[in-house]
mmCIF file of C-alpha atoms in Angstrom:
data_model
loop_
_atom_site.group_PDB
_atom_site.id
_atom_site.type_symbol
_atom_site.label_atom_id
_atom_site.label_comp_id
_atom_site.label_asym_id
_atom_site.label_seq_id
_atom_site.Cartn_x
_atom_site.Cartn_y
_atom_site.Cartn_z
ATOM 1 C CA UNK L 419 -17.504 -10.012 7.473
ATOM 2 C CA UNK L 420 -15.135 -7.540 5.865
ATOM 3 C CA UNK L 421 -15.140 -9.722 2.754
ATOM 4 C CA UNK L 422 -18.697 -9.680 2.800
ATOM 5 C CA UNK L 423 -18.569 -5.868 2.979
ATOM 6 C CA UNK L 424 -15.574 -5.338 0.572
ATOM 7 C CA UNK L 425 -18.178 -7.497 -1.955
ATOM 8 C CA UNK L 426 -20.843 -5.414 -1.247
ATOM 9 C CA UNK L 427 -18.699 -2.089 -2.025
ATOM 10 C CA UNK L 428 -17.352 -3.307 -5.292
ATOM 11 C CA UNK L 429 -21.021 -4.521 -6.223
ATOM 12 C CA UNK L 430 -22.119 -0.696 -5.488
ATOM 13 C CA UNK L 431 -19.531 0.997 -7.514
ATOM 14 C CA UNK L 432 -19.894 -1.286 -10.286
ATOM 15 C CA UNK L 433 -23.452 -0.531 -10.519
ATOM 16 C CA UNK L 434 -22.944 3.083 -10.120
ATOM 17 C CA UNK L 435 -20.653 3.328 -13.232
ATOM 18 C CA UNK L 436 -23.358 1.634 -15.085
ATOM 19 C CA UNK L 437 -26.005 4.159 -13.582
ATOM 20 C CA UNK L 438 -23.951 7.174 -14.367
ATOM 21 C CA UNK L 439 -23.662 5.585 -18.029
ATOM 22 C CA UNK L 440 -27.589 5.195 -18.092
ATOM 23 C CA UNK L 441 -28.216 8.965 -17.496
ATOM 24 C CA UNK L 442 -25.776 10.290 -20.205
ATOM 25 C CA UNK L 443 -26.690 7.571 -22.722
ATOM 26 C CA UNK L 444 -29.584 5.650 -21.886
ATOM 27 C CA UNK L 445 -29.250 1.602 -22.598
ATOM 28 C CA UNK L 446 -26.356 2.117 -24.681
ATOM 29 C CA UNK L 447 -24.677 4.400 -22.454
ATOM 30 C CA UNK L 448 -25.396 1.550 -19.812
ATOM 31 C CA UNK L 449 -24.249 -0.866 -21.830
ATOM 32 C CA UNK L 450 -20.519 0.913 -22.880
ATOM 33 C CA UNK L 451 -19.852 1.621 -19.543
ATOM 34 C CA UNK L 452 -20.427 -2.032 -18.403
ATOM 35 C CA UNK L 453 -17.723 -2.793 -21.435
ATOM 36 C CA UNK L 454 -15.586 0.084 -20.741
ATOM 37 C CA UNK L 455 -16.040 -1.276 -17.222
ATOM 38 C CA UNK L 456 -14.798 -4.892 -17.859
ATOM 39 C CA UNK L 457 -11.894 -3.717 -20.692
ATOM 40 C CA UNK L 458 -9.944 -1.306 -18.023
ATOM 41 C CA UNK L 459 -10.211 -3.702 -14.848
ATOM 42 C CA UNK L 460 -8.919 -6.605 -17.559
ATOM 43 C CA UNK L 461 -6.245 -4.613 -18.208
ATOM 44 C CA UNK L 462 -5.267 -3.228 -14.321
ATOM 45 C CA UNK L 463 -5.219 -6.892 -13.574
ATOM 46 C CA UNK L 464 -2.848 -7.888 -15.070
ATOM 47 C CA UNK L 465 -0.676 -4.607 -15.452
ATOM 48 C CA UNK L 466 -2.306 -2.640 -12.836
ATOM 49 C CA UNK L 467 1.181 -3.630 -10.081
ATOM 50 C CA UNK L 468 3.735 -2.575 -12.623
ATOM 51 C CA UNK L 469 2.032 0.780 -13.798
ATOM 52 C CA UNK L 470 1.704 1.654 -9.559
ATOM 53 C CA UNK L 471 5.683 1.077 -9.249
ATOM 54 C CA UNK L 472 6.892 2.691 -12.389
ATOM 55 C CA UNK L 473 4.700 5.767 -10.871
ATOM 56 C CA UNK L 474 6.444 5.628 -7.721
ATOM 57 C CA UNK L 475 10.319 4.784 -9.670
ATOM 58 C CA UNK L 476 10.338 1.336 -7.773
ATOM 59 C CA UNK L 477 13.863 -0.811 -7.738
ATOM 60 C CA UNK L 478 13.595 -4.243 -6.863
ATOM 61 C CA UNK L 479 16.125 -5.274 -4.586
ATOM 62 C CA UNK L 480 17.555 -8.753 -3.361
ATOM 63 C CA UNK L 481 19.161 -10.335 -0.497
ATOM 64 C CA UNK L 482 22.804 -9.091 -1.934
ATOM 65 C CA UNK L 483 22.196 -5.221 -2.405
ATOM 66 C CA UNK L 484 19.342 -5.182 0.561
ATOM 67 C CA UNK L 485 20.230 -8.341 3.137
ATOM 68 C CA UNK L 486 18.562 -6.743 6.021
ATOM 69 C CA UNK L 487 15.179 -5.375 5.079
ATOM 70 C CA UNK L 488 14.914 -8.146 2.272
ATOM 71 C CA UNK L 489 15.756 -10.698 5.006
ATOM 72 C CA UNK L 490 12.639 -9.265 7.010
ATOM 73 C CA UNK L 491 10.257 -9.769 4.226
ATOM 74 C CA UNK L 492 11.915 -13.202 3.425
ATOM 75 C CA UNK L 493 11.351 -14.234 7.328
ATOM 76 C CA UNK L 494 7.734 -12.867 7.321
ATOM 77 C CA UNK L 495 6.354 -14.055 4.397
ATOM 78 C CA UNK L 496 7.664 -17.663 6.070
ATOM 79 C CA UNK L 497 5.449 -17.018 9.138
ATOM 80 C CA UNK L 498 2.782 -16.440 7.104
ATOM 81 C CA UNK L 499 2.712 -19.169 4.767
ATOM 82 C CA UNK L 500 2.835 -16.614 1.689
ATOM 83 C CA UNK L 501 5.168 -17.214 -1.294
ATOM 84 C CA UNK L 502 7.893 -14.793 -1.083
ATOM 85 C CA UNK L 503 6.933 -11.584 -3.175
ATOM 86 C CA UNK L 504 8.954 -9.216 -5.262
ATOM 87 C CA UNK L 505 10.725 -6.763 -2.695
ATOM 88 C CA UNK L 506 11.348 -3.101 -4.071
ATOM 89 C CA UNK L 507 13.026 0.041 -2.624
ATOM 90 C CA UNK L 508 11.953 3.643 -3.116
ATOM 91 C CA UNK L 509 14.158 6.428 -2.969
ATOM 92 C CA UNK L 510 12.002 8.784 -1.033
ATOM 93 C CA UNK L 511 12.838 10.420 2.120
ATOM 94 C CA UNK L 512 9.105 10.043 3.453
ATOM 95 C CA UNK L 513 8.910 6.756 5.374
ATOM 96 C CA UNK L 514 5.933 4.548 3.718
ATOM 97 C CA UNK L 515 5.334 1.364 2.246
ATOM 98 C CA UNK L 516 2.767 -0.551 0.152
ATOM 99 C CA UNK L 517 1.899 -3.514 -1.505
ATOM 100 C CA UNK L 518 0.624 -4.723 -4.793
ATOM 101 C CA UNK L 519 0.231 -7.423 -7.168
ATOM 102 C CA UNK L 520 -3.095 -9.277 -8.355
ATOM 103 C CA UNK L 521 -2.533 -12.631 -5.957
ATOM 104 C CA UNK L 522 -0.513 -13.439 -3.282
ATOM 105 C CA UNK L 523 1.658 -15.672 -6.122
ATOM 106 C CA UNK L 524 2.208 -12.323 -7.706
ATOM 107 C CA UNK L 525 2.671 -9.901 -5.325
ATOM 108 C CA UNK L 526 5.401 -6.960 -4.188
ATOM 109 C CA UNK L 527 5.797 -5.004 -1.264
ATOM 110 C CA UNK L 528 7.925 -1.479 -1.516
ATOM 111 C CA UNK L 529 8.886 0.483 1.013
ATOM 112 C CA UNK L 530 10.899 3.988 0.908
ATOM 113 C CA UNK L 531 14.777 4.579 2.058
ATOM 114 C CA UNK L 532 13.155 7.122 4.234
ATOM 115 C CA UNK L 533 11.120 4.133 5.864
ATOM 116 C CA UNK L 534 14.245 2.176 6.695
ATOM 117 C CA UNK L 535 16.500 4.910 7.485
ATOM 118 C CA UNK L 536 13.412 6.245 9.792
ATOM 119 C CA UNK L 537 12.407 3.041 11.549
ATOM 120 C CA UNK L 538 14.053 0.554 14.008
ATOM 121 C CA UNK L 539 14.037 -3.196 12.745
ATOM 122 C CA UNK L 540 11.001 -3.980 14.748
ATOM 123 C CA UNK L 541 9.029 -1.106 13.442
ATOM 124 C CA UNK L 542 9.934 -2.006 9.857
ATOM 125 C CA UNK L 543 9.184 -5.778 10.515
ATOM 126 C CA UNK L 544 5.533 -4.283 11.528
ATOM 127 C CA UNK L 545 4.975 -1.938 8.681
ATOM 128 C CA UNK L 546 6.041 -5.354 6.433
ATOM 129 C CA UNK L 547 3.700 -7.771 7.879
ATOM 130 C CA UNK L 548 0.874 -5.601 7.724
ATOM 131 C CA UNK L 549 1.559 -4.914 3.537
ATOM 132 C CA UNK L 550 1.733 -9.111 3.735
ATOM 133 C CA UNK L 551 -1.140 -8.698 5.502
ATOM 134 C CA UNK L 552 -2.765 -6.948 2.331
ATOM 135 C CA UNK L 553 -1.366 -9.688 0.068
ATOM 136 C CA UNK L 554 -2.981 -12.799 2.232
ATOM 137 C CA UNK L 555 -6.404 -10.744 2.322
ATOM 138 C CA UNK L 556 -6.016 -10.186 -1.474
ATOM 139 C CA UNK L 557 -6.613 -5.873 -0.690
ATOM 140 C CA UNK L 558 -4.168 -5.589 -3.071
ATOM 141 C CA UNK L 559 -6.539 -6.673 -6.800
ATOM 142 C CA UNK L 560 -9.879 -5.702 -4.443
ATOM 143 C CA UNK L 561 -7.953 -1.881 -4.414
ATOM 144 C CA UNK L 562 -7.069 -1.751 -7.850
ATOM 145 C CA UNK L 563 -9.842 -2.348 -9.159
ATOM 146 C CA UNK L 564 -11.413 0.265 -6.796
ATOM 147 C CA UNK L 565 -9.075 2.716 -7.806
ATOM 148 C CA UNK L 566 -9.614 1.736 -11.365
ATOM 149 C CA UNK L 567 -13.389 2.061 -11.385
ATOM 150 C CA UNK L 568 -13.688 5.219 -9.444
ATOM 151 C CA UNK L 569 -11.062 6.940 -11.996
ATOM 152 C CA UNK L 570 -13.304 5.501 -14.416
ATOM 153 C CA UNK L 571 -16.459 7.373 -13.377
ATOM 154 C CA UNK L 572 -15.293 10.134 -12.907
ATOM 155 C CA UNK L 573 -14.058 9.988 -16.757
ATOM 156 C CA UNK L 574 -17.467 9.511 -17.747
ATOM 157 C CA UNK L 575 -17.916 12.827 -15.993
ATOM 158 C CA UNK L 576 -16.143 14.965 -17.692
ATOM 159 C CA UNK L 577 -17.270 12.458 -20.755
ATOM 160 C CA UNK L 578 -20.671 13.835 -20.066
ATOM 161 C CA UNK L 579 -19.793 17.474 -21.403
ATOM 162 C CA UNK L 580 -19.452 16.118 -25.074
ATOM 163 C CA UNK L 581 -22.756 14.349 -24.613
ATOM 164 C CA UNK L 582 -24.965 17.202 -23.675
ATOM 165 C CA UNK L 583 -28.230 17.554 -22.779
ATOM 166 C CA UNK L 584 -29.835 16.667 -25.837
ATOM 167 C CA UNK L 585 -32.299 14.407 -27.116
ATOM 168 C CA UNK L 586 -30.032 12.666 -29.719
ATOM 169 C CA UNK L 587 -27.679 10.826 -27.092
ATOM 170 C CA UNK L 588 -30.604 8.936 -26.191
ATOM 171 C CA UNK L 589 -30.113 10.583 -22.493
ATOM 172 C CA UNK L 590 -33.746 9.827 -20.543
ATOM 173 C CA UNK L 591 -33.213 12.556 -17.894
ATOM 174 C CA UNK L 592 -31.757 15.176 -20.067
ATOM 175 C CA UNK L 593 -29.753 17.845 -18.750
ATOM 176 C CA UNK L 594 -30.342 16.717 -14.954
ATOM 177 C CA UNK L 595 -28.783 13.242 -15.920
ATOM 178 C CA UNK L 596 -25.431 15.213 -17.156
ATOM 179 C CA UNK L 597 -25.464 17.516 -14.245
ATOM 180 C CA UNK L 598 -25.943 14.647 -12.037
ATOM 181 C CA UNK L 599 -23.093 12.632 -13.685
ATOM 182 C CA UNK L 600 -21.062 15.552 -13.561
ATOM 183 C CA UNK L 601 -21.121 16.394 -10.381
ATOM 184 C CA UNK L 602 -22.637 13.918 -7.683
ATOM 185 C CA UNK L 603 -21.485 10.557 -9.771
ATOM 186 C CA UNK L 604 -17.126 11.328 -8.907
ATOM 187 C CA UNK L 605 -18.436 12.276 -5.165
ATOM 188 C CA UNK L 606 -20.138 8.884 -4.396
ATOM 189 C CA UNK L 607 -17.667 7.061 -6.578
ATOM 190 C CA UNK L 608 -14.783 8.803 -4.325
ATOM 191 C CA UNK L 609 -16.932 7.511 -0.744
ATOM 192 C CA UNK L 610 -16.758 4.027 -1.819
ATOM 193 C CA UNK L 611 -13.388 4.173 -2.710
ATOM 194 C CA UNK L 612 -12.834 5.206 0.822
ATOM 195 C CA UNK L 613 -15.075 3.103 2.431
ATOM 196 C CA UNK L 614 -13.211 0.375 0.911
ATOM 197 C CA UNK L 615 -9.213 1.594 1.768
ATOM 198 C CA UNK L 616 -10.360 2.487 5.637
ATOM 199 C CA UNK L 617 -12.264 -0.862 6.311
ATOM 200 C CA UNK L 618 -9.165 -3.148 4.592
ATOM 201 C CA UNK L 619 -6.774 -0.858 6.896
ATOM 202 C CA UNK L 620 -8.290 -2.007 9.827
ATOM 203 C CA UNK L 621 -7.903 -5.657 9.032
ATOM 204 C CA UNK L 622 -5.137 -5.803 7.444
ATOM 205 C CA UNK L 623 -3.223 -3.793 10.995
ATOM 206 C CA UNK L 624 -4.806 -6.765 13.006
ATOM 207 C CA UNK L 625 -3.208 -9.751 10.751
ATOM 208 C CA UNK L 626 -0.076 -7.657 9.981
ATOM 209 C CA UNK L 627 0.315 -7.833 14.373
ATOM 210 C CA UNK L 628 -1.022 -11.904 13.879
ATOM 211 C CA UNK L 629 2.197 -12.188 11.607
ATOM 212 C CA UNK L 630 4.992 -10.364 13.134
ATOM 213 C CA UNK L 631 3.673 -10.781 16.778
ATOM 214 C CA UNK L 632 4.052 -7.781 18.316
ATOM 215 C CA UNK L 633 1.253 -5.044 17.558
ATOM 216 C CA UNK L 634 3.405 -2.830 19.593
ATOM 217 C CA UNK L 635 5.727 -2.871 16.943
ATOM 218 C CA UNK L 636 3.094 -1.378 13.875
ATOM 219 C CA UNK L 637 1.522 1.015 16.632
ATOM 220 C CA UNK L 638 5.124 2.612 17.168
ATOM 221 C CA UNK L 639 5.759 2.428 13.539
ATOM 222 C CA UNK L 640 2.545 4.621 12.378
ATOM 223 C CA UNK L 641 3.234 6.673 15.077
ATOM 224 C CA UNK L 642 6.552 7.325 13.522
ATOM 225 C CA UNK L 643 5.519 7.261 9.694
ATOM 226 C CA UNK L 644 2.051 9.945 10.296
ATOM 227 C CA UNK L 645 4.139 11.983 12.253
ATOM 228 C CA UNK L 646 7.097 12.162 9.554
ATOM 229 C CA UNK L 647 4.621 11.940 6.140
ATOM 230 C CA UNK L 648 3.337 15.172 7.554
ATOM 231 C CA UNK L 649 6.355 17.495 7.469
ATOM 232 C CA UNK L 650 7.807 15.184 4.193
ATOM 233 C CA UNK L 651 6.594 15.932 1.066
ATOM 234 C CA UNK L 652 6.142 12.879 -1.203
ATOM 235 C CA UNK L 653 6.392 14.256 -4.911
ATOM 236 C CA UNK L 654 5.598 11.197 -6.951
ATOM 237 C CA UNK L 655 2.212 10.374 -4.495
ATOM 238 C CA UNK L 656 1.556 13.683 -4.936
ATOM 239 C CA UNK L 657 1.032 13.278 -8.851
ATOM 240 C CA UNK L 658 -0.354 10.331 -8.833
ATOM 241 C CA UNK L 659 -3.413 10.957 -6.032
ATOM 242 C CA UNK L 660 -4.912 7.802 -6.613
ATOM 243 C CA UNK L 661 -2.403 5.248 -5.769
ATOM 244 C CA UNK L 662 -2.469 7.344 -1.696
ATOM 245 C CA UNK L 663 -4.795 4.417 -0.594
ATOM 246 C CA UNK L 664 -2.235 1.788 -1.001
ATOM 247 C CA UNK L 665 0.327 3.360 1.355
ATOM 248 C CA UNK L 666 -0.109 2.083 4.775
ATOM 249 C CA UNK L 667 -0.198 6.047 5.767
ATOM 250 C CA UNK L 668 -1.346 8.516 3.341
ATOM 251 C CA UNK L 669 1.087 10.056 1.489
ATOM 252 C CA UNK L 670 -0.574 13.149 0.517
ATOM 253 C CA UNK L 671 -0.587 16.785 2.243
ATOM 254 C CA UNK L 672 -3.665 17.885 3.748
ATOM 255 C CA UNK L 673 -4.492 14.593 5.383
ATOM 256 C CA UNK L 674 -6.213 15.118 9.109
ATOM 257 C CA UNK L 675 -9.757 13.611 10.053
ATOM 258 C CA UNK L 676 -11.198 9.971 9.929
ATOM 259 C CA UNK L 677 -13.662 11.402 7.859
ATOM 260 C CA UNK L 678 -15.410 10.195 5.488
ATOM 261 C CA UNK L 679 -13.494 11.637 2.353
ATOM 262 C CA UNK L 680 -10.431 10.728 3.831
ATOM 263 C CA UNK L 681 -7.991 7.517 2.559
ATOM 264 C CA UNK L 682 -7.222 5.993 5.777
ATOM 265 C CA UNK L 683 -8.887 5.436 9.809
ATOM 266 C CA UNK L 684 -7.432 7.807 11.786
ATOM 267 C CA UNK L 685 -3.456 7.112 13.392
ATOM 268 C CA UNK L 686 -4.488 7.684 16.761
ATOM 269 C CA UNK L 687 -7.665 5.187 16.386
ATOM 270 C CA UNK L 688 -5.377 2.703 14.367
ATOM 271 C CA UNK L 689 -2.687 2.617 17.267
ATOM 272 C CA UNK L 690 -5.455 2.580 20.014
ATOM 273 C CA UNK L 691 -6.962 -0.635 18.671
ATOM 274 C CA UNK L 692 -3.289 -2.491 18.192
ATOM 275 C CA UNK L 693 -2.734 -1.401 21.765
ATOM 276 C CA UNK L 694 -5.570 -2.710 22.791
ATOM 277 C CA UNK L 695 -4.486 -6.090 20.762
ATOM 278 C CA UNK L 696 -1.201 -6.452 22.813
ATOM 279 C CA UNK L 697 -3.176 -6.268 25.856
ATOM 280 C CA UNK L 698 -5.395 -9.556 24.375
ATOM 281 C CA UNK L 699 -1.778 -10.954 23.883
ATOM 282 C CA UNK L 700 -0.855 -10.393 27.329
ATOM 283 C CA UNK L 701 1.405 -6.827 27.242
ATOM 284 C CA UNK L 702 3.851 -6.279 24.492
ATOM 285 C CA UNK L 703 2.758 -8.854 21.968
ATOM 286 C CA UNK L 704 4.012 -12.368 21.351
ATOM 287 C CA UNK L 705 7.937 -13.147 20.646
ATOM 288 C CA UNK L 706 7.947 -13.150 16.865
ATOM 289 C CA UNK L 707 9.716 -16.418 15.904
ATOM 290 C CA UNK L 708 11.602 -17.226 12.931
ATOM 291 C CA UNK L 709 10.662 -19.590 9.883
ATOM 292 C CA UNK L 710 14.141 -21.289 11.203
ATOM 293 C CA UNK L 711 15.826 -20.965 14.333
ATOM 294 C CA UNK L 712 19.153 -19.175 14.655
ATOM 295 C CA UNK L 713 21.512 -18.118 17.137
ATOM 296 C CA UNK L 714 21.029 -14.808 18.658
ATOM 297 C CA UNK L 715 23.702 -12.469 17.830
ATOM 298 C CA UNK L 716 26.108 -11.020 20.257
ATOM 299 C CA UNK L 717 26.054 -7.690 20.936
ATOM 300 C CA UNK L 718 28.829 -6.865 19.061
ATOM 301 C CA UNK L 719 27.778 -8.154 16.256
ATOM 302 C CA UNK L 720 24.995 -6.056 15.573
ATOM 303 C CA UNK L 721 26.527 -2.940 15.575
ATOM 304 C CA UNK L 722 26.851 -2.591 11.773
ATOM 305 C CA UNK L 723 23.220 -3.371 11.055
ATOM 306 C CA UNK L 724 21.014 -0.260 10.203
ATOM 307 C CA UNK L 725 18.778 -1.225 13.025
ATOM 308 C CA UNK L 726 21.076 -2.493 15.801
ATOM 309 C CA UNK L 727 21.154 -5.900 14.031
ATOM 310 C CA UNK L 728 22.029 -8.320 11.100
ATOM 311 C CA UNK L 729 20.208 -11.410 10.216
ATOM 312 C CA UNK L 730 23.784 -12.854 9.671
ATOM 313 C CA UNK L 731 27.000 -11.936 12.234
ATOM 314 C CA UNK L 732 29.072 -9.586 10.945
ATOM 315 C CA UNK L 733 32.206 -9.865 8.750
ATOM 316 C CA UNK L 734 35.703 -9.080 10.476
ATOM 317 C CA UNK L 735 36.598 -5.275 10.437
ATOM 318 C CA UNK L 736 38.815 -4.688 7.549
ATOM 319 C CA UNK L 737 39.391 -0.809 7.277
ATOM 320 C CA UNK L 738 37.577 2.061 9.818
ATOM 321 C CA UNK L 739 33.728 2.118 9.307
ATOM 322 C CA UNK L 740 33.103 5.044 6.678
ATOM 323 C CA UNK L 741 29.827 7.380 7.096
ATOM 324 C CA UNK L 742 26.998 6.052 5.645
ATOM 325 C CA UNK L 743 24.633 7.605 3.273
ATOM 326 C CA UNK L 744 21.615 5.051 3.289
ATOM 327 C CA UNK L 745 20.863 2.403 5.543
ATOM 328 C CA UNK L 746 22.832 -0.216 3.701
ATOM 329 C CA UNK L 747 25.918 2.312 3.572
ATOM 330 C CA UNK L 748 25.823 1.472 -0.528
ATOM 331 C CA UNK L 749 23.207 2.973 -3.294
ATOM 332 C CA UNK L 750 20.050 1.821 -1.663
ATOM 333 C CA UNK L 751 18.965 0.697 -5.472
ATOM 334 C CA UNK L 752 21.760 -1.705 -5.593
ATOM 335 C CA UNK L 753 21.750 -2.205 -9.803
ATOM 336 C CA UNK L 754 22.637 1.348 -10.429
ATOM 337 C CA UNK L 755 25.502 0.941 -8.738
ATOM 338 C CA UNK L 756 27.241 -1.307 -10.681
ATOM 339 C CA UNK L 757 26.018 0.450 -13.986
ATOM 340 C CA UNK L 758 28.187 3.849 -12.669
#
């Protein structure tokens, strides 16, 4: 059903962007915007993933400079039968995360320092399977091309000042075709766009749960990450607007209602319905397994790890623990610290 409905939004906002090309140009505006159209989602899909974490100064990471949240996305890719992506890091003190990539055989997740420093290793495990979540449903090229289209219209907005009113830009409404472009054509562009995020939100919490087994786990983890994106200002999100639907909270000021201009459902409704999952699982959630079974770490052993645990047991003690700055107690970004 939300497939059906996801088709059904990207089949309405193609056709507007050839609509709002009709009433500046006519048939040939109709017809540029259907190429312009084709030439700018050819190019976001292929280059669409890199351009979204070069805004946001993504660092990929590994299982050497990252062990324990790489290890996460390593163990729940596994469970859900999805190749393992591209894992990056963000140095930002506001705890998020998203996903990208055109297919799941090309796909990266990022999350923020502040998400990991924020977060227990439940919570994070959560916030990871639902941006896997994104790349199984294939949200990720169905966004992009969202985003991509709606920027696009509202380009041939402002491109709709040069044309004018007048009779020579073979415009058949005149100056009520401009004024409509200009101002009612970025508005309904913006309400699909919207339409779109909220509705693969939704799905994508309810397999995210599927995949780590515990919805409890995601519910506490928005909980944390609205109440923390509020009072932390995210500067790079906050230039580039139109990447805020990929974040699994939205990283942008201002952000209050489940309305209907709004990038995301509502927190509150979001952690109501995976509450209301756990129940259908029978209280917290199921026991989410690994790909491989391992021994269970003593106690003592997982005092090191940034969440009360390590995938692996730890090494023997060889000088007193230092403070840490990040939750790997090393430059979260791992390369640059062998560059200094």
């Amino acid at each position: 059903m939300n497939v059906i409905r996801t088709a059904m939004l990207l089949a309405l906002m193609t056709a507007l962007f050839m609509g709002i090309g009709y009433m500046i140009g006519g048939s040939g505006g109709m017809m540029i915007a259907f190429v312009i159209a084709a030439g700018m989602n050819l190019f976001s899909y292929w280059n669409a993933d890199k351009m979204v974490l070069r805004m946001h100064h993504a660092v990929e990471v590994d299982e050497r400079n990252a062990p324990e949240y790489y290890g996460i996305v390593r163990e729940l890719a596994a469970r859900a039968e999805l190749p393992m992506p591209k894992v990056y890091l963000i140095d930002n003190a506001q705890p998020n995360a998203f996903a990208t990539g055109r297919n799941p055989q090309n796909a990266a997740v990022a999350a923020t320092t502040g998400l990991l420093q924020r977060l227990s290793r439940e919570e994070v495990a959560g916030v990871m399977a639902h941006e896997l979540a994104h790349v199984q449903n294939r949200d990720t090229l169905t966004m992009t091309i969202t985003a991509t289209l709606a920027g696009a219209i509202s380009m041939l907005g402002n491109f709709a000042f040069f044309m004018g009113g007048s009779r020579d830009n073979n415009n058949p409404f005149g100056i009520i075709g401009v004024l409509l472009a200009i101002i009612v054509a970025p508005i309904a562009a913006m309400i699909v766009q919207m339409a779109i995020s909220r509705t693969r939100e939704y799905a994508a919490d309810r397999r995210g749960a599927e995949i780590c087994g515990q919805p409890i786990w995601l519910a506490s983890a928005l909980d944390k990450i609205a109440r923390n994106a509020k009072a932390i200002h995210n500067q790079d999100a906050e230039r580039n607007p139109a990447t805020a639907h990929m974040f699994i909270i939205n990283p942008l000021s201002g952000e209050r209602m489940d309305n209907l201009f709004s990038t995301h459902p509502n927190t509150e409704n979001r952690i109501a319905a995976l509450r209301a999952m756990a129940q259908e699982f029978g209280g917290g959630g199921q026991p989410a397994k690994p790909a491989q079974e391992q021994p269970r770490p003593t106690r003592d052993e997982t005092r090191a790890g940034p969440w009360g645990g390590r995938p692996t047991p730890a090494p023997p003690p060889a000088a007193p623990e230092k403070p840490q700055s990040n939750p790997w107690g090393r430059n979260p970004t791992g390369p640059r610290s062998r560059r200094s």
